Short mmCIF file of C-alpha atoms in Angstrom, two decimals:
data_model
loop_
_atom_site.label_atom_id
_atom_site.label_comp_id
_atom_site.label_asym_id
_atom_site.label_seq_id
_atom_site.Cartn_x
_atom_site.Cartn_y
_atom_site.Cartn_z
CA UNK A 4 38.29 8.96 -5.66
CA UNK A 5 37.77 4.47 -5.71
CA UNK A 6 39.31 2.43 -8.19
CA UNK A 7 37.22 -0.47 -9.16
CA UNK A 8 39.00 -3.74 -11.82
CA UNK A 9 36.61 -6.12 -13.59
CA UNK A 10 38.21 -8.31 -16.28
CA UNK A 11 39.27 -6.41 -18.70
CA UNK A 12 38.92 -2.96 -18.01
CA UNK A 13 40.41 -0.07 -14.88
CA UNK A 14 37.20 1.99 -13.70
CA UNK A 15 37.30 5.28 -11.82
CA UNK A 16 34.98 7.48 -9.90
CA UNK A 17 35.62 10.84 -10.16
CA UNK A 18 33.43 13.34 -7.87
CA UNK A 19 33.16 16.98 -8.32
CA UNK A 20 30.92 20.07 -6.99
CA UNK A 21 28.10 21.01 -9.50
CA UNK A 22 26.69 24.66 -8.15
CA UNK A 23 22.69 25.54 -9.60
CA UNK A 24 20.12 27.66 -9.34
CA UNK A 25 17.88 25.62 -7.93
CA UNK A 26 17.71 22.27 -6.19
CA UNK A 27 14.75 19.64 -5.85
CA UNK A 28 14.29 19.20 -2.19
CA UNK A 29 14.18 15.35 -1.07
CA UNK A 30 10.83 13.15 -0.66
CA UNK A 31 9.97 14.25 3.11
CA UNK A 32 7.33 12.23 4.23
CA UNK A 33 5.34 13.02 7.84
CA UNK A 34 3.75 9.59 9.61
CA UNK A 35 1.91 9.76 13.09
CA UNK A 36 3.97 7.56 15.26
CA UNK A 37 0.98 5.13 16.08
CA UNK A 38 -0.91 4.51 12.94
CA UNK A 39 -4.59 5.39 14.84
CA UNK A 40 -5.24 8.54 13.85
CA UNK A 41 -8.57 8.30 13.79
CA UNK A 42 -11.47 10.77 14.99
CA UNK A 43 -12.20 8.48 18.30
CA UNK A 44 -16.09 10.04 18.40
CA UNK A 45 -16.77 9.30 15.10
CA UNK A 46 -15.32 5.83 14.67
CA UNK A 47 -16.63 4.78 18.13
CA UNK A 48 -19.85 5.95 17.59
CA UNK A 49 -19.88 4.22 14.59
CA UNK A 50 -19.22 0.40 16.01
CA UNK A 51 -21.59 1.87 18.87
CA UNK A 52 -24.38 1.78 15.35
CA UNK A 53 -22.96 -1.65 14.93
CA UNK A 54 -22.43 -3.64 18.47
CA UNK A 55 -25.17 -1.70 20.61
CA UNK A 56 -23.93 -1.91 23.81
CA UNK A 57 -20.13 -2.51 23.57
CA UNK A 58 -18.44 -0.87 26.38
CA UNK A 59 -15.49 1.78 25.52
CA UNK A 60 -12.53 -0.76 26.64
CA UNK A 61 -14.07 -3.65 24.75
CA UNK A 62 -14.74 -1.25 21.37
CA UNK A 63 -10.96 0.13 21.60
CA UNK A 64 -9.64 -3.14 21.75
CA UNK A 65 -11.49 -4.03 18.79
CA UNK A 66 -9.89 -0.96 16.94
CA UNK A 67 -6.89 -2.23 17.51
CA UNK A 68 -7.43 -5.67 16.54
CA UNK A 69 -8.69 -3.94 12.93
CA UNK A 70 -5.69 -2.24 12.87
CA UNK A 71 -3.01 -4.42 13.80
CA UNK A 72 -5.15 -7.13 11.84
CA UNK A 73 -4.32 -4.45 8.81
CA UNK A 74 -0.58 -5.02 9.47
CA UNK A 75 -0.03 -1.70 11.17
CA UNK A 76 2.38 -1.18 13.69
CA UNK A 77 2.61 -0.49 17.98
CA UNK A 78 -0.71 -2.24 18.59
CA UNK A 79 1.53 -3.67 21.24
CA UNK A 80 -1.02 -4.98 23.43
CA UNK A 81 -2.74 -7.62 20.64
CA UNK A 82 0.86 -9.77 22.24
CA UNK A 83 -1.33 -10.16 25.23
CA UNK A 84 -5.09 -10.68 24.19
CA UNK A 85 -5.41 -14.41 25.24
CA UNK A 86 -7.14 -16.89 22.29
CA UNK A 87 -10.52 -16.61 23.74
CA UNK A 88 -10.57 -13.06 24.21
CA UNK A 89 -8.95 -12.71 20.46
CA UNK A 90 -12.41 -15.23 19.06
CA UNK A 91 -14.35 -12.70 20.94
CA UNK A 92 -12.95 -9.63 19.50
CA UNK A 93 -12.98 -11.50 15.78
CA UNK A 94 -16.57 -12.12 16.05
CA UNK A 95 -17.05 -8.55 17.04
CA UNK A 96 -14.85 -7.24 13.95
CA UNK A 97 -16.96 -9.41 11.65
CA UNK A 98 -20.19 -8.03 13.03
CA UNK A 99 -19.01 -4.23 12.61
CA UNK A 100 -17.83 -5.03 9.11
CA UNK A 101 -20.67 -6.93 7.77
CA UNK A 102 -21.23 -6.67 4.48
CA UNK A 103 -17.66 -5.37 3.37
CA UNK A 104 -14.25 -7.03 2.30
CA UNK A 105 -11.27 -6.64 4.48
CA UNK A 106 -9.76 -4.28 2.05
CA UNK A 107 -12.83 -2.43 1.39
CA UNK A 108 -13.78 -1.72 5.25
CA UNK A 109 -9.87 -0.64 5.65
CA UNK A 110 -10.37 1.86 2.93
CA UNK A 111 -14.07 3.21 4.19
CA UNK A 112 -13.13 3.50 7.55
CA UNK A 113 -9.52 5.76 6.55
CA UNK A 114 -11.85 7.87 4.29
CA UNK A 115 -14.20 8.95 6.85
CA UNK A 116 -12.75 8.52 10.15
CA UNK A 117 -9.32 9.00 9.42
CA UNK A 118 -7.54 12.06 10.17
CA UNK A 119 -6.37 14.66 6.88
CA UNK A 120 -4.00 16.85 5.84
CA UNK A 121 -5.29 19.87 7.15
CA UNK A 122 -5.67 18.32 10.45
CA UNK A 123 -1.59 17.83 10.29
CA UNK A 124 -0.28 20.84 9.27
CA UNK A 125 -1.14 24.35 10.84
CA UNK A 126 1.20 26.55 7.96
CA UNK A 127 3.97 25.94 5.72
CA UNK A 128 6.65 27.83 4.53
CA UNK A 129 9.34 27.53 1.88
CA UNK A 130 11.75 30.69 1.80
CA UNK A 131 9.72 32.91 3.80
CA UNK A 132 6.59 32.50 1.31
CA UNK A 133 3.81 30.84 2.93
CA UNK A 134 2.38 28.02 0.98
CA UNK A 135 -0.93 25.65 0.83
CA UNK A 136 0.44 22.58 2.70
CA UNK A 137 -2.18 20.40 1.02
CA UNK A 138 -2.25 21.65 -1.93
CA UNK A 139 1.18 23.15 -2.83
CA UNK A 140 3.82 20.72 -0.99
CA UNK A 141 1.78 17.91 0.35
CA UNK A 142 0.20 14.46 -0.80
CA UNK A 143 -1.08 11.22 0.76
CA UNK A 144 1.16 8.57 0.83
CA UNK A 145 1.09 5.15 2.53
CA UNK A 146 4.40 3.82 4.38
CA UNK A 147 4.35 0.65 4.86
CA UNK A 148 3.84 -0.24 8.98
CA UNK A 149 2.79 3.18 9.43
CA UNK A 150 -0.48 3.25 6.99
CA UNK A 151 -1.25 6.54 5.68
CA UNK A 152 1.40 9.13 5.74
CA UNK A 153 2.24 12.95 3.96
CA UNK A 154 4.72 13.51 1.39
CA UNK A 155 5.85 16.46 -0.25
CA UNK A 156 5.38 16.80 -4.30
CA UNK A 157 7.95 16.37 -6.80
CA UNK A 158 9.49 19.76 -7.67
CA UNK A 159 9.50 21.00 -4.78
CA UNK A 160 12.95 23.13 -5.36
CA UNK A 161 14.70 25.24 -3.12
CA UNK A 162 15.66 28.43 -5.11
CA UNK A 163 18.24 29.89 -1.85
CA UNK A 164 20.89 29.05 0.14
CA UNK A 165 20.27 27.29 3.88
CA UNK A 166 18.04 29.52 6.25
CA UNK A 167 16.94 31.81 3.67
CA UNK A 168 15.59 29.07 1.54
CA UNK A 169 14.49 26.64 3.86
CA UNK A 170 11.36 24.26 4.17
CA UNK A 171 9.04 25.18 7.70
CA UNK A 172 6.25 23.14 9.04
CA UNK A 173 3.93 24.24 11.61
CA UNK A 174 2.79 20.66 12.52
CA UNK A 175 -0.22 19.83 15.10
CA UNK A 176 -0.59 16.52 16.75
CA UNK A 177 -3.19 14.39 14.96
CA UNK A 178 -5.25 12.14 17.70
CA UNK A 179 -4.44 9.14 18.95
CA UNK A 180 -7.52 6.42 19.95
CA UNK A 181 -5.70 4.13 21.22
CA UNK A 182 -3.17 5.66 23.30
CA UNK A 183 -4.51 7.45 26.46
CA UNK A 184 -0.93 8.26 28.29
CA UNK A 185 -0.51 11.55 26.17
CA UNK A 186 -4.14 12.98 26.04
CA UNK A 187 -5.14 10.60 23.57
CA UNK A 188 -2.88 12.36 21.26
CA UNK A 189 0.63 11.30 19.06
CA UNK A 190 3.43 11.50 21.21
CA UNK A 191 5.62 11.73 17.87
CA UNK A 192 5.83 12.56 14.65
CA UNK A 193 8.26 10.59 11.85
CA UNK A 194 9.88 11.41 9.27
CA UNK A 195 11.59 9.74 6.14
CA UNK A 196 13.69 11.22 4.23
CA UNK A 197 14.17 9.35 0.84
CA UNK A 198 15.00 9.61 -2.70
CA UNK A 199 11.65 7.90 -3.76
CA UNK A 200 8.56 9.93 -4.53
CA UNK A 201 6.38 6.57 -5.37
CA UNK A 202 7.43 3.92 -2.42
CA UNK A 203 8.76 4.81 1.03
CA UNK A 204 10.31 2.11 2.97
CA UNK A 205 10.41 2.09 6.73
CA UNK A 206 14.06 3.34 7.44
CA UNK A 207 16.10 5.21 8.30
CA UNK A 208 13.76 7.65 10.27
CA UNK A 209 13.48 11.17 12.40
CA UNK A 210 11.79 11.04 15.06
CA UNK A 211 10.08 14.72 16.04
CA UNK A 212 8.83 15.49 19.83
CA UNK A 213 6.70 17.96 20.89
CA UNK A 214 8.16 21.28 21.39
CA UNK A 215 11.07 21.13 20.13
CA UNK A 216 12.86 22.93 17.37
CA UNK A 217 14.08 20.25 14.79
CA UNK A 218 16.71 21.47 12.07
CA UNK A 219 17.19 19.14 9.04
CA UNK A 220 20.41 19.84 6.81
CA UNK A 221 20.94 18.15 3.42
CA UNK A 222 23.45 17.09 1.52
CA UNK A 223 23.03 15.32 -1.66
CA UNK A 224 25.22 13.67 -4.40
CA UNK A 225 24.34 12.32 -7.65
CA UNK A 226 25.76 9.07 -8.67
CA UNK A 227 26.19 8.20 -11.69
CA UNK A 228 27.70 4.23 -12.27
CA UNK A 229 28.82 1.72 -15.04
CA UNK A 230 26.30 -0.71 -14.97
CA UNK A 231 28.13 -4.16 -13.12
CA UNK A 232 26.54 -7.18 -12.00
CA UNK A 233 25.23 -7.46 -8.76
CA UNK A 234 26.38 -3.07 -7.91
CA UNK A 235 23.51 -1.72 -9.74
CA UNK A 236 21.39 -2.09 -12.88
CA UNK A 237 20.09 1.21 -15.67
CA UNK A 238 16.83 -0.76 -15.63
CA UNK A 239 15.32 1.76 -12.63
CA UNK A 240 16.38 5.00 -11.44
CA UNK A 241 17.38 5.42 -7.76
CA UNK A 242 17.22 3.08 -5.11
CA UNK A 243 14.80 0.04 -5.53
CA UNK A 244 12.32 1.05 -2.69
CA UNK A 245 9.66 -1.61 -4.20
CA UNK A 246 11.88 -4.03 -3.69
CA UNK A 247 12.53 -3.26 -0.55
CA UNK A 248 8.69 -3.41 0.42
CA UNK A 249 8.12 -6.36 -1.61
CA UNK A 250 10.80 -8.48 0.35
CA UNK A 251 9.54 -7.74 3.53
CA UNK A 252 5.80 -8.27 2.58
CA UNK A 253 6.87 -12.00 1.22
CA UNK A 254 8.99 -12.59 4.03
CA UNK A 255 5.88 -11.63 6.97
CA UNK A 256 2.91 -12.06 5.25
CA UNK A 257 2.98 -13.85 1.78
CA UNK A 258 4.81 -17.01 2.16
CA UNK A 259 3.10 -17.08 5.93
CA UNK A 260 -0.08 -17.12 5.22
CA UNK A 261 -0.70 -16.73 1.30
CA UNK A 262 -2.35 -13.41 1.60
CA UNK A 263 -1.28 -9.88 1.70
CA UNK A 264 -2.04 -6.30 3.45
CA UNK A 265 -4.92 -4.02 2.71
CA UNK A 266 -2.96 -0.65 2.34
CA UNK A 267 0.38 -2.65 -0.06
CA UNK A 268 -2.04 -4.27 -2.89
CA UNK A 269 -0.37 -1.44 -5.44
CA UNK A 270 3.12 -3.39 -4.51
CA UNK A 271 4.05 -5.02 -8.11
CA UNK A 272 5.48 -8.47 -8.91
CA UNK A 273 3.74 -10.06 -6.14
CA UNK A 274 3.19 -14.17 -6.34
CA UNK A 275 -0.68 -15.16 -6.83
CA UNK A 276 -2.35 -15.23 -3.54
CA UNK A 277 -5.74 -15.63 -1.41
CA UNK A 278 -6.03 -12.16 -1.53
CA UNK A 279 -6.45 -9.60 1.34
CA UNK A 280 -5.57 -11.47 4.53
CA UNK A 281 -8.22 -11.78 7.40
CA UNK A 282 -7.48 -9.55 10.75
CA UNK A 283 -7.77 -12.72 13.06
CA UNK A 284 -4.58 -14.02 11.17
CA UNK A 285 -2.26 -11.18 11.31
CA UNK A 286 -3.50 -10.42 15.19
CA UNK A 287 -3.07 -14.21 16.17
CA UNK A 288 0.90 -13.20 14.41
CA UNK A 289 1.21 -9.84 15.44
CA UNK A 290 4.45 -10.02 17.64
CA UNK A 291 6.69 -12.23 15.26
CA UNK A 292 5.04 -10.33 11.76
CA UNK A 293 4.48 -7.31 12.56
CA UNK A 294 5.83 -5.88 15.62
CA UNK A 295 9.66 -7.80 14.64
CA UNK A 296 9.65 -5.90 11.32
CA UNK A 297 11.64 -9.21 9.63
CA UNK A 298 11.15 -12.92 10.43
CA UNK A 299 13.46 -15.60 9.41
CA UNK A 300 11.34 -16.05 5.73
CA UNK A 301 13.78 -16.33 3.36
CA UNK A 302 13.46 -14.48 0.20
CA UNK A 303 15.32 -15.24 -2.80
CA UNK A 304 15.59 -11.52 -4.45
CA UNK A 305 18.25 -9.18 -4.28
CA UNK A 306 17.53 -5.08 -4.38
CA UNK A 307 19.96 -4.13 -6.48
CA UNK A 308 19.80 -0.10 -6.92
CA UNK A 309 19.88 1.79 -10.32
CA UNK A 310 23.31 2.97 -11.88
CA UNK A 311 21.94 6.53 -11.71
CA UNK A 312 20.40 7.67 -8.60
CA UNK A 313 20.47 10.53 -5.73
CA UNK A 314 21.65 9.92 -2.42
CA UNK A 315 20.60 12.69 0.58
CA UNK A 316 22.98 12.99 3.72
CA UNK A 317 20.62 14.02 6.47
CA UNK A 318 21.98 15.73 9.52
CA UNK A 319 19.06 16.54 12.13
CA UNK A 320 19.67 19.22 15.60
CA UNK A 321 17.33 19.31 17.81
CA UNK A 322 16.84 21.95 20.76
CA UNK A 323 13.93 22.28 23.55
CA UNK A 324 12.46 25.27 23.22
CA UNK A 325 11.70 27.78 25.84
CA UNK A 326 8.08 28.36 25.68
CA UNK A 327 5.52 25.55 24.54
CA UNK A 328 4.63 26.19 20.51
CA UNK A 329 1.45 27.55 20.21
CA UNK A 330 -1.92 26.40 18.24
CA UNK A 331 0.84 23.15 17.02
CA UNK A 332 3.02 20.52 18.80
CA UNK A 333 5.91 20.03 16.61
CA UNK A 334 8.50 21.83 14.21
CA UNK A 335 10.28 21.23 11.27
CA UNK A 336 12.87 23.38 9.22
CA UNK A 337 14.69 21.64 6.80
CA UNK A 338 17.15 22.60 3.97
CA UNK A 339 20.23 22.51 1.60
CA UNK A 340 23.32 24.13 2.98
CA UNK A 341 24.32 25.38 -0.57
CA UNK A 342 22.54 24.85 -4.01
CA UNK A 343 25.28 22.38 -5.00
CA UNK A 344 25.57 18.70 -5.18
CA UNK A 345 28.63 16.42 -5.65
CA UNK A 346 28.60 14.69 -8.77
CA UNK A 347 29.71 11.23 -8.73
CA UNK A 348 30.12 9.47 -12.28
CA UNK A 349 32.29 6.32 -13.08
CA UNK A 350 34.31 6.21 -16.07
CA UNK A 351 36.39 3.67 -18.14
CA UNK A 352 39.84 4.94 -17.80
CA UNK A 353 41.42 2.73 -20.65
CA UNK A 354 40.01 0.21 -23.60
CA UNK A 355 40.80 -2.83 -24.68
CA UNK A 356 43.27 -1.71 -26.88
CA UNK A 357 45.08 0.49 -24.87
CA UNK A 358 45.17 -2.00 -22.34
CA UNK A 359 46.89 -3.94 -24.14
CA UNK A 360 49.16 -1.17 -25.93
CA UNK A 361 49.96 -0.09 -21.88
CA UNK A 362 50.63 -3.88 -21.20
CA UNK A 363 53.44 -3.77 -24.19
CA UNK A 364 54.51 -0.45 -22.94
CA UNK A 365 55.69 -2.14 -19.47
CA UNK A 366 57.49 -5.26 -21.28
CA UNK A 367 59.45 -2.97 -23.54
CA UNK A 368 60.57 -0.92 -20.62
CA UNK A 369 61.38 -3.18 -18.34
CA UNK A 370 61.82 -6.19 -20.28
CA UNK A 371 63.08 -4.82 -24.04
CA UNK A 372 60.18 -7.14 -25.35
CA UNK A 373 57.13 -5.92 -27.22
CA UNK A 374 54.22 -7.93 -28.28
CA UNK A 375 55.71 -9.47 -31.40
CA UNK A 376 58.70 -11.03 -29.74
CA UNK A 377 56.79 -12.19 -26.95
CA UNK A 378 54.01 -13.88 -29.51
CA UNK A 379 57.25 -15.30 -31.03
CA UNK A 380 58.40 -16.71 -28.31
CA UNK A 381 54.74 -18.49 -28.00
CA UNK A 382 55.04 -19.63 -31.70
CA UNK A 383 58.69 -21.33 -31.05
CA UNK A 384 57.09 -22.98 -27.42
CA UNK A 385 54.21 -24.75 -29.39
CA UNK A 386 56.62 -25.55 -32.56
CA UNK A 387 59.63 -27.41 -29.71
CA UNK A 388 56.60 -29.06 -28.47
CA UNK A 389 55.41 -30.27 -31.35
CA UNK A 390 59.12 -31.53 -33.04
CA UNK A 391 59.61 -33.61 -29.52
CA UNK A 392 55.96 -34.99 -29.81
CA UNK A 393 56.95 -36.05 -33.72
CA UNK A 394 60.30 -37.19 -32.49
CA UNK A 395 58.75 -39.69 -29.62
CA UNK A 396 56.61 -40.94 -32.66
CA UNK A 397 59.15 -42.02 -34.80
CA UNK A 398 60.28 -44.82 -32.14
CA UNK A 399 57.28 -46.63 -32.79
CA UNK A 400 57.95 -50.14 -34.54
CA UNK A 401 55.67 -51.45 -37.56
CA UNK A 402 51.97 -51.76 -36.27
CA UNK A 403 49.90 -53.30 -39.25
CA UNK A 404 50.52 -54.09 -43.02
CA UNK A 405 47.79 -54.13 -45.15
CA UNK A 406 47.52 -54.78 -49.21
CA UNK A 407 44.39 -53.97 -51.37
CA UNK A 408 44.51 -55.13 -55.04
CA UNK A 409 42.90 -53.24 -57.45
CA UNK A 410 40.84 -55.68 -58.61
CA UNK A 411 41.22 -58.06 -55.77
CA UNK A 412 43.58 -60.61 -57.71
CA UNK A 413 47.50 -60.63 -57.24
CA UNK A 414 49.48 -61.79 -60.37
CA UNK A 415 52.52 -63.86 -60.58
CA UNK A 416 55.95 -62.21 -61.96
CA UNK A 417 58.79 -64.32 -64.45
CA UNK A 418 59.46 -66.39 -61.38
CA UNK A 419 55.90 -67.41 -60.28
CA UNK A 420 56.11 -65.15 -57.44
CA UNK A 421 53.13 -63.13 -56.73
CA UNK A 422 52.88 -59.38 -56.93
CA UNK A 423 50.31 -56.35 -56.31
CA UNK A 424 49.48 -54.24 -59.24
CA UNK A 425 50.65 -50.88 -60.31
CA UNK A 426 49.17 -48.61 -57.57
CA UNK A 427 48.03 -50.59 -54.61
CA UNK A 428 48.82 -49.02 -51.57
CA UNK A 429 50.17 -50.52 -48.47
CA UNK A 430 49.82 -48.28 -45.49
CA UNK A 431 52.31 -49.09 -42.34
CA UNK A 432 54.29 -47.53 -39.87
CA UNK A 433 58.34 -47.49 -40.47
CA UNK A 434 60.59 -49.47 -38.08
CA UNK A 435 62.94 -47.95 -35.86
CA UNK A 436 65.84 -47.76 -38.53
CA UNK A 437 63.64 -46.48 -40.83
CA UNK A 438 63.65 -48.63 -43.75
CA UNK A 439 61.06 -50.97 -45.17
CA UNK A 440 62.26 -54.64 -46.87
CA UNK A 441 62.56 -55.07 -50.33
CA UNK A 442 59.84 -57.70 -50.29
CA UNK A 443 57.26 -59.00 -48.00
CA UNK A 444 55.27 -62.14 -47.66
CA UNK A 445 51.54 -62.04 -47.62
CA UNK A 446 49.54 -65.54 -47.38
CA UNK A 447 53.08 -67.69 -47.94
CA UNK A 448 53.78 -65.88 -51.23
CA UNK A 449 56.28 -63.02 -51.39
CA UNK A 450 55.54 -59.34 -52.72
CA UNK A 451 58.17 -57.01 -54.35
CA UNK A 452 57.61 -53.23 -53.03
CA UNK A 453 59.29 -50.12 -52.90
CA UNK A 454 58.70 -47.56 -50.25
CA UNK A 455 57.92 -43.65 -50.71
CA UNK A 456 59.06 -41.55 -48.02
CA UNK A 457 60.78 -44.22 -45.43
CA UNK A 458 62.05 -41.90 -43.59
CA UNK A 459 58.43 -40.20 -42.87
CA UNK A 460 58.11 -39.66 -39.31
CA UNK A 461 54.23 -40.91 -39.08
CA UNK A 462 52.44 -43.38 -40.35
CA UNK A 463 52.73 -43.12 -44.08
CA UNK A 464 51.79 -45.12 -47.18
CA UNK A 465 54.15 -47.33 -49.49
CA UNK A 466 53.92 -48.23 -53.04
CA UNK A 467 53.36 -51.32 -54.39
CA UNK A 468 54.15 -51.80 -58.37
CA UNK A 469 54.97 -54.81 -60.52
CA UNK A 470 58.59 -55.00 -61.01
CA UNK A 471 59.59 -55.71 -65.12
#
């Protein structure tokens, strides 16, 4: 149980067990470890139609120039090609892809030469019934760093508890050009295990190794959050995998070299650029771009996930077996411990209102005030501050006399003294005792007036009239 406070309101989480029938079974998606699975004797005889002559060393480098030059990772050795040899391979690639965009010859050369779905998985299982991996569980995805990739369907739900439900894959090991050390085969497979079904970002990861028996336990929650600044936002669902993607492609590639990656065009929101970016330039950047996952590119965008979302514990054993698999390399078995899930939601606990009602609650017990008296007590602060204010005003000595005739003319009484008429106002500020004279003298001649309100305490305005 957290406690979260924001302004105005208290805010609770409160988990709790939900027990169904049935539960959807994460995104699992399967990647070679080295992104060249390719069928060597078909893509070598191929640039063999192309550069006549090239030697075997000379046409594997230049398959991994193409893919490292695709933004694909553990093409380790590009780090070491000197310049000229990297011009040499670059006029080779161009040869061998005459006629083609970058993003077109990527896409040609995956559809024919690279490796399927049937060549990954030997049989699949979900409690005890065997399934169609292609065509029941599994589709093509692309991961970014690791190209093209194998993730199960949505609604894919496991209907019974742990073992007896469970998820098996019977999975061979797809080729490897590039890597002679194991056989010119994968020395691992990888697997993600995330909430998204649409983007999969490159951690965290399981890595698989041949022969061994790999058990995958899940446990998932559902959270479920008041939507707050800067924690999450009801505008997606789940965590913002795109995002994600998108940061890193800006940060290596975009705002590099104004281009992006063959295989990551679908990735939205994207600033306008050159286009597809030329193999020479990510090779000539491989080690800092690639190979580093994240340079020092900053990106101003935050990935803030969705209020509502599910979040997948994974816990992975992993044992040696005794005798080598047979007709595949590695093994999978993955699973729910129960058909539950802990429910996570966040709830107001109080309003406005009764925040305030609770607030008056307190003073009256531990005070003996309630809301009135203390407004009251507010009302009596502002009205002492305003009597001293009016108070410190009243010192203030006669500023300014002014007299306005009616008609502009002053008349003369009995005595030839002059006078204002009825009704011409004199506006002043009282002395300090508060009184105003009798009469004043204006231009050498004497005025009779009588004062309204002397004892006003602001400036205030006096009478004038023609005494009989």
């Amino acid at each position: 149980m957290s406690f979260n406070f924001d302004s105005t309101l208290l805010m609770i989480s409160l988990p709790f067990l939900t027990l169904v029938d049935s539960l959807e079974l994460p995104a699992i998606t399967i990647c070679p470890k080295v992104p060249d699975a390719f069928n060597s004797t078909g893509l070598l005889a191929d640039i063999q139609v192309s550069l006549p002559g090239i030697d075997d060393v000379t046409a594997i480098d230049l398959v991994k120039f193409w893919i490292g030059g695709n933004g694909l990772e553990n093409m380790d050795e590009l780090s070491y090609f000197n310049r000229t040899y990297m011009s040499h391979l670059n006029a080779l690639y161009r040869t061998w892809s005459n006629g083609y965009s970058t993003e077109e010859f990527f896409n040609i050369m995956q559809a024919k030469y690279g490796y399927s779905c049937n060549e990954l998985f030997r049989e699949c299982q979900l409690a005890g019934k065997t399934l169609n991996c292609c065509s029941d569980l599994f589709q093509r995805q692309v991961v970014m760093r690791r190209g093209i990739c194998f993730q199960t369907r949505r609604f894919v739900n496991q209907t019974e508890a742990d073992d007896i439900g469970r998820l098996v894959l019977s999975i061979k090991a797809p080729p490897s050009i590039t890597n002679p050390n194991y056989n010119y085969s994968q020395p691992q497979i990888i697997v993600y295990i995330t909430d998204n079904f649409e983007h999969v970002v490159d951690f965290p990861r399981f890595y698989l190794y041949p022969h061994e028996w790999n058990r995958m336990r899940f446990t998932a929650r559902y959270i479920e959050l008041i939507e707050n600044k800067d924690v999450c936002t009801q505008k997606i669902f789940g965590k913002d995998a795109e995002c994600v993607i998108r940061k890193w492609l800006l940060s290596n590639v975009v705002y590099p070299f104004n281009c992006t990656l063959s295989y990551l065009t679908n990735v939205g929101h994207l600033p306008p650029t050159t286009g597809v970016c030329k193999p020479e330039i990510i090779a000539d950047n491989y080690y800092n771009n690639i190979q580093l996952v994240w340079n020092s590119a900053d990106v101003d965008e935050e990935c803030i996930p969705g209020c509502h979302r599910w979040d997948y514990q994974t816990a992975l054993q992993q044992s040696q077996t005794l005798v080598p698999f047979s007709d595949y390399t590695f093994n999978l078995e993955a699973s729910f411990n129960d058909l539950q899930y802990e429910y996570v939601r966040e709830v107001y606990t109080t309003s406005v209102p009764g925040f305030m009602s609770q607030i008056g609650g307190q003073f009256g017990f531990f005070l003996g005030l309630s809301i009135i008296t203390l407004l009251q007590m507010i009302l009596y602060g502002v009205h002492f501050l305003l009597s001293a204010v009016a108070d410190r005003a009243k010192q203030v000595y006669l500023l300014s006399t002014s007299i306005i005739g009616s008609d502009g003319n002053s008349k003369k009484d009995g005595e030839g003294r002059s006078v204002a008429q009825d009704g011409v106002a004199i506006i002043a500020l009282e002395p300090l005792d508060g009184s105003i004279p009798g009469s004043i003298e204006v231009n050498g001649e004497r005025i009779e007036v009588q004062a309204k309100n002397c004892r006003s305490r602001i400036p205030h305005v006096v009478n004038v009239f023609q005494t009989e």
